[in-house]
CSV table of C-alpha atoms in Angstrom, one decimal:
chain,number,residue,atom,x,y,z
H,1,MET,CA,132.5,40.2,-17.2
H,2,LEU,CA,130.7,37.2,-15.6
H,3,LEU,CA,127.6,39.4,-14.9
H,4,ASP,CA,127.7,40.6,-18.5
H,5,LEU,CA,127.8,36.9,-19.7
H,6,ILE,CA,124.9,35.9,-17.4
H,7,HIS,CA,122.9,38.9,-18.6
H,8,SER,CA,123.6,38.0,-22.2
H,9,CYS,CA,122.4,34.4,-21.7
H,10,LEU,CA,119.2,35.6,-20.0
H,11,THR,CA,118.5,38.1,-22.8
H,12,PHE,CA,119.1,35.4,-25.4
H,13,GLN,CA,116.7,32.9,-23.6
H,14,MET,CA,114.1,35.6,-23.3
H,15,ALA,CA,114.4,36.4,-27.0
H,16,LEU,CA,114.0,32.7,-27.9
H,17,ALA,CA,110.9,32.5,-25.6
H,18,CYS,CA,109.4,35.6,-27.2
H,19,ALA,CA,110.1,34.2,-30.7
H,20,GLY,CA,108.6,30.9,-29.8
H,21,LEU,CA,105.5,32.6,-28.5
H,22,ALA,CA,105.2,34.7,-31.6
H,23,LEU,CA,105.5,31.6,-33.8
H,24,CYS,CA,102.9,29.8,-31.8
H,25,CYS,CA,100.5,32.7,-32.2
H,26,TYR,CA,101.2,32.9,-35.9
H,27,LEU,CA,100.5,29.2,-36.4
H,28,VAL,CA,97.2,29.4,-34.4
H,29,ASN,CA,96.1,32.4,-36.4
H,30,LEU,CA,97.1,30.7,-39.6
H,31,THR,CA,95.1,27.6,-38.7
H,32,TYR,CA,92.1,29.8,-37.9
H,33,LEU,CA,92.4,31.7,-41.2
H,34,GLY,CA,92.8,28.5,-43.1
H,35,ALA,CA,89.7,26.9,-41.7
H,36,ARG,CA,87.1,25.9,-44.2
H,37,VAL,CA,84.5,28.5,-44.4
H,38,VAL,CA,81.3,27.2,-46.1
H,39,THR,CA,78.2,29.1,-47.0
H,40,PRO,CA,75.2,26.9,-46.7
H,41,VAL,CA,73.4,28.5,-49.6
H,42,SER,CA,70.8,25.7,-50.1
H,43,VAL,CA,69.8,23.4,-47.2
H,44,ASN,CA,67.6,20.3,-47.2
H,45,TYR,CA,66.0,20.0,-43.8
H,46,HIS,CA,64.6,16.6,-43.1
H,47,PHE,CA,62.7,17.6,-39.9
H,48,THR,CA,61.0,14.1,-39.7
H,49,ARG,CA,61.9,10.6,-40.7
H,50,LYS,CA,58.3,9.4,-40.3
H,51,CYS,CA,56.7,8.3,-43.6
H,52,ASN,CA,53.5,6.6,-44.8
H,53,LYS,CA,55.3,4.7,-47.6
H,54,VAL,CA,57.9,2.0,-47.7
H,55,CYS,CA,60.1,2.7,-50.8
H,56,GLY,CA,62.8,0.1,-50.9
H,57,PHE,CA,65.5,2.5,-51.9
H,58,CYS,CA,64.8,5.2,-49.3
H,59,PHE,CA,68.1,6.6,-47.9
H,60,HIS,CA,66.6,8.6,-45.1
H,61,THR,CA,64.8,5.9,-43.2
H,62,GLU,CA,62.6,5.9,-40.1
H,63,LYS,CA,65.3,5.2,-37.6
H,64,THR,CA,63.7,7.6,-35.0
H,65,SER,CA,60.4,9.3,-34.5
H,66,TYR,CA,62.1,12.5,-33.0
H,67,VAL,CA,60.9,15.9,-34.2
H,68,ALA,CA,62.5,19.0,-32.8
H,69,SER,CA,60.5,21.7,-30.9
H,70,GLU,CA,59.3,24.8,-32.7
H,71,ASP,CA,61.8,26.9,-30.7
H,72,GLU,CA,64.7,24.6,-31.6
H,73,MET,CA,63.7,24.6,-35.3
H,74,LYS,CA,63.5,28.4,-35.4
H,75,ARG,CA,66.8,28.9,-33.6
H,76,GLY,CA,68.5,26.5,-36.0
H,77,LEU,CA,67.0,28.2,-39.1
H,78,ARG,CA,68.1,31.7,-37.8
H,79,LEU,CA,71.6,30.4,-37.5
H,80,LEU,CA,71.5,29.0,-41.0
H,81,LYS,CA,70.2,32.3,-42.4
H,82,LYS,CA,72.9,34.2,-40.6
H,83,ALA,CA,75.5,31.8,-42.2
H,84,GLY,CA,74.2,32.6,-45.7
H,85,MET,CA,71.4,30.2,-46.4
H,86,ARG,CA,69.2,31.4,-49.3
H,87,LYS,CA,67.0,28.4,-50.0
H,88,ILE,CA,65.5,25.8,-47.7
H,89,ASN,CA,63.9,22.5,-48.8
H,90,PHE,CA,61.6,20.7,-46.3
H,91,ALA,CA,61.7,16.9,-46.7
H,92,GLY,CA,61.4,13.7,-44.7
H,93,GLY,CA,60.1,11.2,-44.3
H,94,GLU,CA,56.9,12.7,-45.4
H,95,PRO,CA,56.6,16.4,-44.3
H,96,PHE,CA,52.9,16.6,-44.9
H,97,LEU,CA,52.3,14.1,-42.0
H,98,TYR,CA,52.9,17.3,-39.9
H,99,PRO,CA,50.8,19.8,-41.9
H,100,ASP,CA,50.6,22.5,-39.2
H,101,LYS,CA,54.3,22.3,-38.4
H,102,LEU,CA,55.2,22.4,-42.1
H,103,ALA,CA,53.0,25.5,-42.5
H,104,MET,CA,54.7,27.2,-39.6
H,105,LEU,CA,58.2,26.4,-41.0
H,106,CYS,CA,57.2,27.8,-44.5
H,107,HIS,CA,55.7,31.0,-43.0
H,108,PHE,CA,58.7,31.5,-40.7
H,109,CYS,CA,61.3,31.1,-43.4
H,110,LYS,CA,59.6,33.2,-46.0
H,111,LYS,CA,58.0,35.9,-43.8
H,112,GLU,CA,60.4,36.3,-40.9
H,113,LEU,CA,63.7,35.2,-42.4
H,114,GLY,CA,63.0,36.4,-45.9
H,115,LEU,CA,64.6,33.5,-47.7
H,116,GLU,CA,64.6,33.6,-51.5
H,117,SER,CA,63.1,30.1,-51.9
H,118,ILE,CA,61.0,27.7,-49.8
H,119,SER,CA,60.5,24.3,-51.3
H,120,ILE,CA,59.0,21.0,-50.2
H,121,ILE,CA,59.5,17.5,-51.4
H,122,THR,CA,56.6,15.1,-50.8
H,123,ASN,CA,55.2,11.8,-52.0
H,124,GLY,CA,52.0,13.8,-52.7
H,125,THR,CA,49.5,11.5,-50.9
H,126,LYS,CA,48.8,14.0,-48.0
H,127,VAL,CA,48.8,17.2,-50.0
H,128,THR,CA,45.4,18.9,-49.9
H,129,LYS,CA,43.9,21.8,-51.8
H,130,LYS,CA,42.9,23.4,-48.5
H,131,TRP,CA,46.5,23.4,-47.2
H,132,MET,CA,47.8,24.7,-50.5
H,133,GLU,CA,45.3,27.6,-50.7
H,134,LYS,CA,46.0,28.6,-47.1
H,135,ASN,CA,49.8,28.3,-47.1
H,136,GLY,CA,50.9,28.3,-50.8
H,137,GLN,CA,51.8,32.0,-50.5
H,138,TRP,CA,54.9,31.0,-48.5
H,139,VAL,CA,56.0,28.2,-51.0
H,140,ASP,CA,58.1,28.7,-54.1
H,141,VAL,CA,58.6,25.1,-55.2
H,142,LEU,CA,56.6,22.0,-54.6
H,143,GLY,CA,58.3,18.8,-55.6
H,144,VAL,CA,56.5,15.4,-55.8
H,145,SER,CA,58.2,12.0,-55.9
H,146,CYS,CA,57.0,9.9,-58.9
H,147,ASP,CA,58.9,6.8,-59.8
H,148,SER,CA,56.5,5.3,-62.3
H,149,PHE,CA,53.2,5.8,-64.1
H,150,ASP,CA,52.5,2.0,-63.8
H,151,GLU,CA,50.8,0.9,-60.6
H,152,ALA,CA,52.4,-2.5,-60.5
H,153,THR,CA,55.8,-0.9,-60.6
H,154,ASN,CA,54.8,1.6,-57.8
H,155,ILE,CA,53.7,-1.4,-55.7
H,156,ALA,CA,57.0,-3.2,-56.3
H,157,ILE,CA,58.9,-0.1,-55.3
H,158,GLY,CA,56.8,0.5,-52.1
H,159,ARG,CA,54.9,3.6,-53.2
H,160,GLY,CA,51.7,2.2,-54.7
H,161,THR,CA,48.3,3.8,-53.9
H,162,GLY,CA,46.2,3.2,-57.0
H,163,ASN,CA,45.8,7.0,-57.2
H,164,ASN,CA,49.3,8.3,-58.0
H,165,VAL,CA,48.7,9.8,-61.4
H,166,LYS,CA,45.4,11.4,-60.6
H,167,GLN,CA,46.9,13.0,-57.5
H,168,LEU,CA,49.9,14.3,-59.5
H,169,PHE,CA,47.7,16.2,-61.9
H,170,LYS,CA,45.7,17.6,-59.0
H,171,ILE,CA,48.8,18.9,-57.4
H,172,ARG,CA,50.1,20.3,-60.7
H,173,ASP,CA,46.9,22.2,-61.2
H,174,TRP,CA,46.9,23.6,-57.6
H,175,CYS,CA,50.5,24.8,-58.1
H,176,ARG,CA,49.5,26.5,-61.4
H,177,GLU,CA,46.6,28.3,-59.7
H,178,LEU,CA,48.8,29.6,-56.9
H,179,GLY,CA,51.9,30.4,-59.0
H,180,ILE,CA,54.0,27.7,-57.3
H,181,LYS,CA,56.8,26.0,-59.3
H,182,PHE,CA,55.8,22.3,-59.8
H,183,LYS,CA,58.7,19.8,-59.8
H,184,LEU,CA,59.0,16.0,-60.1
H,185,ASN,CA,61.6,13.7,-58.6
H,186,THR,CA,62.1,10.2,-60.0
H,187,VAL,CA,64.5,7.5,-58.7
H,188,ILE,CA,65.6,5.1,-61.3
H,189,CYS,CA,66.1,1.5,-60.1
H,190,THR,CA,65.7,-2.1,-61.4
H,191,HIS,CA,61.9,-1.8,-61.5
H,192,ASN,CA,61.7,1.3,-63.8
H,193,TRP,CA,64.9,1.9,-65.7
H,194,GLU,CA,63.3,0.5,-68.9
H,195,GLU,CA,60.1,2.6,-68.6
H,196,ASP,CA,59.4,5.3,-71.1
H,197,MET,CA,57.9,8.2,-69.1
H,198,ALA,CA,58.3,10.9,-71.8
H,199,SER,CA,54.6,11.3,-72.8
H,200,MET,CA,53.3,11.6,-69.2
H,201,ILE,CA,56.1,14.0,-68.2
H,202,GLU,CA,55.2,16.2,-71.2
H,203,LYS,CA,51.5,16.3,-70.0
H,204,LEU,CA,52.5,17.1,-66.5
H,205,ASP,CA,54.9,19.8,-67.7
H,206,PRO,CA,57.0,20.3,-64.5
H,207,PHE,CA,59.5,23.1,-64.5
H,208,ARG,CA,62.1,20.6,-63.3
H,209,TRP,CA,62.2,16.8,-63.5
H,210,LYS,CA,65.0,15.5,-61.4
H,211,VAL,CA,66.0,12.0,-62.3
H,212,PHE,CA,68.2,10.2,-59.7
H,213,GLN,CA,70.2,7.0,-60.0
H,214,VAL,CA,69.3,4.9,-57.0
H,215,LEU,CA,71.8,5.5,-54.2
H,216,TYR,CA,73.1,3.0,-51.7
H,217,VAL,CA,74.0,4.5,-48.3
H,218,GLU,CA,75.6,2.5,-45.5
H,219,GLY,CA,73.7,2.8,-42.3
H,220,GLU,CA,70.4,3.7,-44.1
H,221,ASN,CA,69.3,1.3,-46.8
H,222,ASP,CA,71.8,-1.6,-46.4
H,223,ASP,CA,69.8,-4.0,-44.2
H,224,LYS,CA,69.3,-7.7,-45.0
H,225,ASP,CA,66.0,-9.0,-46.5
H,226,GLU,CA,65.2,-10.8,-43.3
H,227,ASP,CA,65.6,-7.6,-41.3
H,228,VAL,CA,63.4,-5.7,-43.7
H,229,TYR,CA,60.8,-8.4,-43.4
H,230,LEU,CA,60.7,-8.0,-39.6
H,231,SER,CA,60.6,-4.2,-39.6
H,232,LYS,CA,59.0,-1.8,-42.1
H,233,ARG,CA,61.6,0.8,-40.9
H,234,LYS,CA,64.5,-1.0,-42.5
H,235,ARG,CA,65.5,-1.0,-46.2
H,236,ASN,CA,67.7,-3.0,-48.5
H,237,ALA,CA,68.5,-1.1,-51.7
H,238,ARG,CA,71.1,-3.6,-53.0
H,239,LYS,CA,68.6,-5.5,-55.1
H,240,LEU,CA,67.4,-2.2,-56.6
H,241,LEU,CA,70.8,-0.9,-57.8
H,242,ILE,CA,71.4,-0.4,-61.5
H,243,SER,CA,74.5,0.1,-63.5
H,244,ASP,CA,75.7,3.4,-65.0
H,245,GLU,CA,74.9,2.0,-68.4
H,246,GLN,CA,71.3,1.3,-67.4
H,247,PHE,CA,70.9,4.8,-66.0
H,248,ARG,CA,72.4,6.3,-69.1
H,249,GLU,CA,70.0,4.3,-71.3
H,250,PHE,CA,67.0,5.7,-69.3
H,251,CYS,CA,68.5,9.2,-69.7
H,252,ASP,CA,69.1,8.8,-73.4
H,253,LYS,CA,65.3,8.2,-73.8
H,254,HIS,CA,64.3,11.3,-71.9
H,255,GLN,CA,67.1,13.9,-72.4
H,256,HIS,CA,65.1,15.7,-75.1
H,257,LEU,CA,62.6,17.0,-72.5
H,258,GLY,CA,63.2,20.6,-71.5
H,259,SER,CA,62.7,19.9,-67.8
H,260,PHE,CA,65.0,16.9,-67.6
H,261,VAL,CA,67.8,17.1,-64.9
H,262,PRO,CA,69.7,13.8,-64.5
H,263,GLU,CA,71.8,13.0,-61.4
H,264,PRO,CA,74.0,9.9,-61.5
H,265,ASN,CA,75.6,8.7,-58.3
H,266,SER,CA,78.8,10.6,-59.1
H,267,LEU,CA,76.9,13.9,-58.8
H,268,MET,CA,74.4,13.0,-56.1
H,269,ALA,CA,76.6,11.6,-53.3
H,270,SER,CA,77.7,14.3,-50.9
H,271,SER,CA,76.3,17.1,-53.1
H,272,TYR,CA,73.3,17.7,-51.0
H,273,LEU,CA,73.6,19.7,-47.7
H,274,ILE,CA,71.3,17.7,-45.5
H,275,LEU,CA,70.2,18.7,-42.0
H,276,ASP,CA,68.5,15.9,-40.0
H,277,GLU,CA,65.8,15.9,-37.3
H,278,TYR,CA,68.4,16.8,-34.6
H,279,LEU,CA,69.7,19.7,-36.7
H,280,CYS,CA,72.9,17.8,-37.4
H,281,PHE,CA,74.4,17.8,-40.9
H,282,LEU,CA,74.7,14.4,-42.7
H,283,ASP,CA,77.2,13.2,-45.2
H,284,LYS,CA,75.7,10.4,-47.3
H,285,GLY,CA,78.7,10.1,-49.6
H,286,ALA,CA,81.4,7.4,-49.7
H,287,GLY,CA,81.3,4.8,-46.8
H,288,ILE,CA,79.1,4.9,-43.7
H,289,GLU,CA,76.9,7.9,-43.3
H,290,GLN,CA,78.5,10.6,-41.2
H,291,GLN,CA,76.7,13.0,-38.8
H,292,SER,CA,78.0,16.3,-37.4
H,293,ARG,CA,77.1,17.7,-34.0
H,294,SER,CA,74.0,19.8,-33.8
H,295,ILE,CA,74.2,23.4,-35.1
H,296,LEU,CA,72.4,24.4,-31.9
H,297,GLU,CA,75.4,23.0,-29.9
H,298,VAL,CA,78.4,24.1,-32.0
H,299,GLY,CA,77.1,26.5,-34.5
H,300,VAL,CA,76.9,26.2,-38.3
H,301,GLN,CA,80.5,26.5,-39.3
H,302,LYS,CA,81.9,24.0,-36.8
H,303,ALA,CA,79.1,21.5,-37.7
H,304,LEU,CA,79.8,22.0,-41.5
H,305,ASN,CA,83.5,21.3,-40.9
H,306,GLU,CA,82.6,17.9,-39.4
H,307,ILE,CA,81.1,16.6,-42.6
H,308,TYR,CA,82.0,16.8,-46.3
H,309,TRP,CA,79.8,18.8,-48.7
H,310,ASP,CA,80.9,18.5,-52.3
H,311,GLN,CA,80.3,22.1,-53.5
H,312,GLU,CA,81.7,21.4,-56.9
H,313,ALA,CA,79.2,18.5,-57.5
H,314,PHE,CA,76.5,20.8,-56.1
H,315,SER,CA,77.3,23.3,-58.9
H,316,LYS,CA,77.6,20.6,-61.6
H,317,ARG,CA,74.2,19.2,-60.9
H,318,GLY,CA,72.6,22.6,-61.2
H,319,GLY,CA,72.0,23.2,-57.5
H,320,MET,CA,71.6,26.9,-58.2
H,321,TYR,CA,68.7,27.8,-60.4
H,322,GLU,CA,65.8,30.2,-60.6
H,323,TRP,CA,64.1,29.0,-57.5
H,324,THR,CA,61.8,31.9,-56.6
H,325,LYS,CA,58.2,31.7,-57.9
H,326,ASP,CA,58.1,35.4,-58.6
H,327,ILE,CA,60.2,35.0,-61.7
H,328,ALA,CA,58.4,32.0,-63.1
H,329,GLY,CA,57.1,32.2,-66.6
H,330,ASP,CA,60.0,34.2,-68.1
H,331,GLY,CA,60.0,31.9,-71.1
H,332,SER,CA,63.6,30.8,-70.6
H,333,GLU,CA,62.7,27.1,-70.4
H,334,VAL,CA,59.7,24.8,-70.9
H,335,GLY,CA,57.7,24.8,-67.7
H,336,GLY,CA,58.8,28.3,-66.6
H,337,CYS,CA,62.2,27.6,-65.0
H,338,GLY,CA,65.6,29.1,-65.6
H,339,PRO,CA,68.4,27.3,-67.6
H,340,VAL,CA,69.0,23.7,-66.6
H,341,ASP,CA,72.5,22.2,-66.6
H,342,LYS,CA,72.2,18.7,-68.2
H,343,THR,CA,75.8,17.9,-67.9
H,344,MET,CA,76.4,14.4,-66.6
H,345,GLU,CA,79.6,13.0,-65.1
H,346,TRP,CA,79.4,9.2,-65.2
């Protein structure tokens, strides 16, 4: 009887141990299955922070001069494609400060990866007809930053050249000749929120005109004036901030334009999937800017789970649109773009 009792106790303990192990395995599997799986459908790759302008509100400042090697860039882009990336936007800094590297990236993403859309955001000062004619076949969208049509305002912002408007029309014409979608980006701040840009925008006729409320990002454009004075790499956007009401007033004057796409802070913060020069994802939303580990080190999904990308805001701001130049000119919108979501969430 004693032996039977001992045997029963041992059997019970083994059963408990097996049950505990099974529960542990179940919880581990449940955690894995419940992990956030994100498809990086549209990525903004800021492969350089170097820039030839000193815009006071810049939220991706020249904190480092690092640029990844061609091999590292291509490995990272392959990983993103495998994870579901359909569109890549090359930004900076100023990407045209590295024209050969930019050309290589556009060719690789379109020809070898077969991405639906390759776009570039530039301040326009270094764009040349020669580069466009040679490499435009790999580009679907070219966006140019234009914050004012008044030179004094551009100088106050830090983007003045004396040739902004003339260069804009040149780039617009080159895009038309090559079938590239021409886009404008404008940041609304204390210097330009009262400006009426409607007539010039109508003349330029971009397929999309994205209008941003100036964004304050801790760790990027939150330096003090004395620090900005001592180093051109530092920015202080506090004095350029505007209220929601001021942004709304600017939007009210321009919302009749077919290309108009407004983005208040509530939609802009955390809605862009940003990859920095180290191939790390950045979260420029609430609080101090957050950085993931490099996708070359931990892979795309682990890196994505280390930051927050607001996919709902991405959708609300019209992050998905007809972004391939092959379908331009279908007549669905002024300028040859697909439908634009003008819904604003203040």
